[in-house]
Amino acid sequence: MDHSQFIGRQTIRLRVNGQEVEREVEVRKLLADFLREDLGLTATHLGCEHGVCGACTVVLNGDSVRSCLLFAVQADGGDLLSVEGLARDGQMHPLQQAFWDHHALQCGFCTSGFLMSAYDLLQKNPHPRRRKSVTASPATCVAVPDMPTS
């Protein structure tokens, strides 16, 4: 079996937070690492590195994805929104403001993942009826002692 496709570097082009980006990356580099290391977008965090915790959630082509489970080359040609792209002209996005106003930040590590999951939900369903909304990001930190984890 020829494994040469998994070795080397590839140029990728994508839109990140409204800006066109072109970089040469190792084909095995994770999207989360690309965002953090190559683009300096460090609000996307790596928690479990298995796609379970949701701390690495970004919106790619209109869908929330776990950036720890995708290679950067898989985002080639895509349109990506990270939490850094939510704010406009120095003003927090209404969702960010709501998190701030309602003290929904906990320790802060998972906040970007919660925000991006909630953003995706609200883009698809502006008036959700049930509280199921961001259960894909089960924060299990100890910042809030009585926080439900399931």
PDB file of C-alpha atoms in Angstrom:
ATOM      1  CA  MET A   1       0.000   0.000   0.000  1.00  0.00           C
ATOM      2  CA  ASP A   2       1.305   3.440  -0.947  1.00  0.00           C
ATOM      3  CA  HIS A   3       1.341   5.734   2.083  1.00  0.00           C
ATOM      4  CA  SER A   4       3.067   8.651   0.351  1.00  0.00           C
ATOM      5  CA  GLN A   5      -0.136  10.721   0.498  1.00  0.00           C
ATOM      6  CA  PHE A   6       0.275  10.874   4.293  1.00  0.00           C
ATOM      7  CA  ILE A   7       3.811  12.254   4.151  1.00  0.00           C
ATOM      8  CA  GLY A   8       4.936  15.702   3.163  1.00  0.00           C
ATOM      9  CA  ARG A   9       3.442  19.127   2.873  1.00  0.00           C
ATOM     10  CA  GLN A  10       0.538  20.629   1.002  1.00  0.00           C
ATOM     11  CA  THR A  11      -0.591  24.190   0.342  1.00  0.00           C
ATOM     12  CA  ILE A  12      -4.059  24.935   1.620  1.00  0.00           C
ATOM     13  CA  ARG A  13      -6.264  27.933   0.983  1.00  0.00           C
ATOM     14  CA  LEU A  14      -9.275  28.803   3.090  1.00  0.00           C
ATOM     15  CA  ARG A  15     -11.177  31.704   4.568  1.00  0.00           C
ATOM     16  CA  VAL A  16     -10.651  32.084   8.317  1.00  0.00           C
ATOM     17  CA  ASN A  17     -12.766  34.616  10.165  1.00  0.00           C
ATOM     18  CA  GLY A  18     -13.406  36.450   6.915  1.00  0.00           C
ATOM     19  CA  GLN A  19      -9.753  36.586   5.831  1.00  0.00           C
ATOM     20  CA  GLU A  20      -8.254  34.603   2.968  1.00  0.00           C
ATOM     21  CA  VAL A  21      -5.410  32.419   4.234  1.00  0.00           C
ATOM     22  CA  GLU A  22      -2.847  30.385   2.313  1.00  0.00           C
ATOM     23  CA  ARG A  23      -0.269  28.241   4.096  1.00  0.00           C
ATOM     24  CA  GLU A  24       1.857  25.215   3.445  1.00  0.00           C
ATOM     25  CA  VAL A  25       1.179  22.589   6.113  1.00  0.00           C
ATOM     26  CA  GLU A  26       2.176  19.048   6.916  1.00  0.00           C
ATOM     27  CA  VAL A  27      -0.588  16.803   5.637  1.00  0.00           C
ATOM     28  CA  ARG A  28      -0.958  15.217   9.083  1.00  0.00           C
ATOM     29  CA  LYS A  29      -1.282  18.505  10.987  1.00  0.00           C
ATOM     30  CA  LEU A  30      -4.527  18.786  12.923  1.00  0.00           C
ATOM     31  CA  LEU A  31      -6.801  21.717  12.185  1.00  0.00           C
ATOM     32  CA  ALA A  32      -6.647  22.788  15.845  1.00  0.00           C
ATOM     33  CA  ASP A  33      -2.845  22.873  15.716  1.00  0.00           C
ATOM     34  CA  PHE A  34      -2.953  24.802  12.419  1.00  0.00           C
ATOM     35  CA  LEU A  35      -5.219  27.425  13.966  1.00  0.00           C
ATOM     36  CA  ARG A  36      -3.121  27.742  17.099  1.00  0.00           C
ATOM     37  CA  GLU A  37       0.415  27.368  15.740  1.00  0.00           C
ATOM     38  CA  ASP A  38       0.244  28.676  12.186  1.00  0.00           C
ATOM     39  CA  LEU A  39      -2.425  31.376  12.531  1.00  0.00           C
ATOM     40  CA  GLY A  40      -1.982  32.347  16.193  1.00  0.00           C
ATOM     41  CA  LEU A  41      -5.680  31.779  16.952  1.00  0.00           C
ATOM     42  CA  THR A  42      -5.151  30.372  20.412  1.00  0.00           C
ATOM     43  CA  ALA A  43      -8.726  30.594  21.742  1.00  0.00           C
ATOM     44  CA  THR A  44      -9.409  27.203  20.152  1.00  0.00           C
ATOM     45  CA  HIS A  45      -8.296  24.848  22.903  1.00  0.00           C
ATOM     46  CA  LEU A  46      -7.276  21.215  22.893  1.00  0.00           C
ATOM     47  CA  GLY A  47      -8.820  19.367  25.811  1.00  0.00           C
ATOM     48  CA  CYS A  48      -9.360  15.649  25.370  1.00  0.00           C
ATOM     49  CA  GLU A  49      -7.996  15.395  21.792  1.00  0.00           C
ATOM     50  CA  HIS A  50     -10.694  12.780  21.104  1.00  0.00           C
ATOM     51  CA  GLY A  51     -13.545  15.083  20.050  1.00  0.00           C
ATOM     52  CA  VAL A  52     -15.502  14.513  23.247  1.00  0.00           C
ATOM     53  CA  CYS A  53     -15.022  17.682  25.291  1.00  0.00           C
ATOM     54  CA  GLY A  54     -15.796  20.202  22.539  1.00  0.00           C
ATOM     55  CA  ALA A  55     -13.163  22.747  23.598  1.00  0.00           C
ATOM     56  CA  CYS A  56     -11.778  22.718  20.039  1.00  0.00           C
ATOM     57  CA  THR A  57     -15.107  23.391  18.305  1.00  0.00           C
ATOM     58  CA  VAL A  58     -15.076  25.722  15.305  1.00  0.00           C
ATOM     59  CA  VAL A  59     -17.585  26.279  12.507  1.00  0.00           C
ATOM     60  CA  LEU A  60     -16.427  24.970   9.134  1.00  0.00           C
ATOM     61  CA  ASN A  61     -18.623  25.511   6.093  1.00  0.00           C
ATOM     62  CA  GLY A  62     -21.616  26.216   8.299  1.00  0.00           C
ATOM     63  CA  ASP A  63     -21.290  23.227  10.614  1.00  0.00           C
ATOM     64  CA  SER A  64     -19.680  22.932  14.015  1.00  0.00           C
ATOM     65  CA  VAL A  65     -16.746  20.524  13.930  1.00  0.00           C
ATOM     66  CA  ARG A  66     -14.149  19.314  16.364  1.00  0.00           C
ATOM     67  CA  SER A  67     -10.869  20.731  15.066  1.00  0.00           C
ATOM     68  CA  CYS A  68      -8.888  18.087  16.964  1.00  0.00           C
ATOM     69  CA  LEU A  69     -10.418  15.415  14.714  1.00  0.00           C
ATOM     70  CA  LEU A  70      -9.750  17.050  11.347  1.00  0.00           C
ATOM     71  CA  PHE A  71      -6.558  17.563   9.438  1.00  0.00           C
ATOM     72  CA  ALA A  72      -5.885  21.100   8.250  1.00  0.00           C
ATOM     73  CA  VAL A  73      -5.821  19.835   4.650  1.00  0.00           C
ATOM     74  CA  GLN A  74      -9.463  18.764   5.070  1.00  0.00           C
ATOM     75  CA  ALA A  75     -10.372  22.426   5.502  1.00  0.00           C
ATOM     76  CA  ASP A  76      -8.771  23.355   2.164  1.00  0.00           C
ATOM     77  CA  GLY A  77     -11.183  25.570   0.225  1.00  0.00           C
ATOM     78  CA  GLY A  78     -13.405  25.979   3.260  1.00  0.00           C
ATOM     79  CA  ASP A  79     -14.865  28.842   5.220  1.00  0.00           C
ATOM     80  CA  LEU A  80     -13.919  28.631   8.896  1.00  0.00           C
ATOM     81  CA  LEU A  81     -15.130  30.657  11.842  1.00  0.00           C
ATOM     82  CA  SER A  82     -13.336  30.483  15.165  1.00  0.00           C
ATOM     83  CA  VAL A  83     -14.331  32.274  18.344  1.00  0.00           C
ATOM     84  CA  GLU A  84     -11.914  35.084  17.471  1.00  0.00           C
ATOM     85  CA  GLY A  85     -14.087  35.811  14.434  1.00  0.00           C
ATOM     86  CA  LEU A  86     -17.305  36.348  16.375  1.00  0.00           C
ATOM     87  CA  ALA A  87     -16.489  39.873  17.574  1.00  0.00           C
ATOM     88  CA  ARG A  88     -16.793  42.731  15.088  1.00  0.00           C
ATOM     89  CA  ASP A  89     -15.162  46.148  15.284  1.00  0.00           C
ATOM     90  CA  GLY A  90     -14.104  45.616  18.879  1.00  0.00           C
ATOM     91  CA  GLN A  91     -17.620  44.703  19.986  1.00  0.00           C
ATOM     92  CA  MET A  92     -18.485  41.305  21.380  1.00  0.00           C
ATOM     93  CA  HIS A  93     -20.935  39.205  19.416  1.00  0.00           C
ATOM     94  CA  PRO A  94     -24.356  39.139  21.167  1.00  0.00           C
ATOM     95  CA  LEU A  95     -23.711  35.529  22.146  1.00  0.00           C
ATOM     96  CA  GLN A  96     -20.393  36.455  23.743  1.00  0.00           C
ATOM     97  CA  GLN A  97     -22.106  39.347  25.529  1.00  0.00           C
ATOM     98  CA  ALA A  98     -24.811  37.005  26.818  1.00  0.00           C
ATOM     99  CA  PHE A  99     -22.160  34.626  28.189  1.00  0.00           C
ATOM    100  CA  TRP A 100     -20.484  37.586  29.885  1.00  0.00           C
ATOM    101  CA  ASP A 101     -23.712  39.037  31.259  1.00  0.00           C
ATOM    102  CA  HIS A 102     -24.864  35.702  32.686  1.00  0.00           C
ATOM    103  CA  HIS A 103     -21.480  34.602  34.072  1.00  0.00           C
ATOM    104  CA  ALA A 104     -21.388  31.559  31.795  1.00  0.00           C
ATOM    105  CA  LEU A 105     -17.610  31.528  31.526  1.00  0.00           C
ATOM    106  CA  GLN A 106     -16.730  28.975  34.211  1.00  0.00           C
ATOM    107  CA  CYS A 107     -12.937  28.626  34.157  1.00  0.00           C
ATOM    108  CA  GLY A 108     -12.830  29.811  30.542  1.00  0.00           C
ATOM    109  CA  PHE A 109     -11.035  26.846  28.997  1.00  0.00           C
ATOM    110  CA  CYS A 110     -14.131  25.418  27.307  1.00  0.00           C
ATOM    111  CA  THR A 111     -15.839  28.750  26.667  1.00  0.00           C
ATOM    112  CA  SER A 112     -14.760  29.017  23.030  1.00  0.00           C
ATOM    113  CA  GLY A 113     -16.177  25.558  22.332  1.00  0.00           C
ATOM    114  CA  PHE A 114     -19.453  26.404  24.072  1.00  0.00           C
ATOM    115  CA  LEU A 115     -19.707  29.653  22.132  1.00  0.00           C
ATOM    116  CA  MET A 116     -19.084  28.022  18.773  1.00  0.00           C
ATOM    117  CA  SER A 117     -21.518  25.171  19.468  1.00  0.00           C
ATOM    118  CA  ALA A 118     -24.169  27.658  20.570  1.00  0.00           C
ATOM    119  CA  TYR A 119     -23.450  29.887  17.551  1.00  0.00           C
ATOM    120  CA  ASP A 120     -23.923  26.944  15.199  1.00  0.00           C
ATOM    121  CA  LEU A 121     -27.151  25.940  16.944  1.00  0.00           C
ATOM    122  CA  LEU A 122     -28.561  29.463  16.750  1.00  0.00           C
ATOM    123  CA  GLN A 123     -27.605  29.839  13.085  1.00  0.00           C
ATOM    124  CA  LYS A 124     -29.628  26.732  12.304  1.00  0.00           C
ATOM    125  CA  ASN A 125     -32.425  27.305  14.809  1.00  0.00           C
ATOM    126  CA  PRO A 126     -32.710  30.916  16.026  1.00  0.00           C
ATOM    127  CA  HIS A 127     -35.454  30.009  18.506  1.00  0.00           C
ATOM    128  CA  PRO A 128     -34.585  26.663  20.105  1.00  0.00           C
ATOM    129  CA  ARG A 129     -37.248  25.311  22.443  1.00  0.00           C
ATOM    130  CA  ARG A 130     -35.379  22.804  24.553  1.00  0.00           C
ATOM    131  CA  ARG A 131     -32.269  23.090  26.686  1.00  0.00           C
ATOM    132  CA  LYS A 132     -30.524  20.354  24.711  1.00  0.00           C
ATOM    133  CA  SER A 133     -28.579  23.060  22.877  1.00  0.00           C
ATOM    134  CA  VAL A 134     -24.909  22.647  23.809  1.00  0.00           C
ATOM    135  CA  THR A 135     -24.818  19.216  25.394  1.00  0.00           C
ATOM    136  CA  ALA A 136     -22.060  18.301  22.952  1.00  0.00           C
ATOM    137  CA  SER A 137     -19.660  20.218  25.200  1.00  0.00           C
ATOM    138  CA  PRO A 138     -19.826  18.462  28.555  1.00  0.00           C
ATOM    139  CA  ALA A 139     -17.651  20.667  30.744  1.00  0.00           C
ATOM    140  CA  THR A 140     -16.405  18.639  33.653  1.00  0.00           C
ATOM    141  CA  CYS A 141     -14.191  21.207  35.269  1.00  0.00           C
ATOM    142  CA  VAL A 142     -14.350  21.903  38.961  1.00  0.00           C
ATOM    143  CA  ALA A 143     -14.873  25.652  38.552  1.00  0.00           C
ATOM    144  CA  VAL A 144     -18.553  25.219  39.384  1.00  0.00           C
ATOM    145  CA  PRO A 145     -18.935  22.613  42.150  1.00  0.00           C
ATOM    146  CA  ASP A 146     -22.591  21.745  41.471  1.00  0.00           C
ATOM    147  CA  MET A 147     -22.325  21.705  37.679  1.00  0.00           C
ATOM    148  CA  PRO A 148     -24.163  18.746  36.141  1.00  0.00           C
ATOM    149  CA  THR A 149     -21.840  16.695  33.947  1.00  0.00           C
ATOM    150  CA  SER A 150     -24.299  14.464  32.161  1.00  0.00           C
TER     151      SER A 150
END
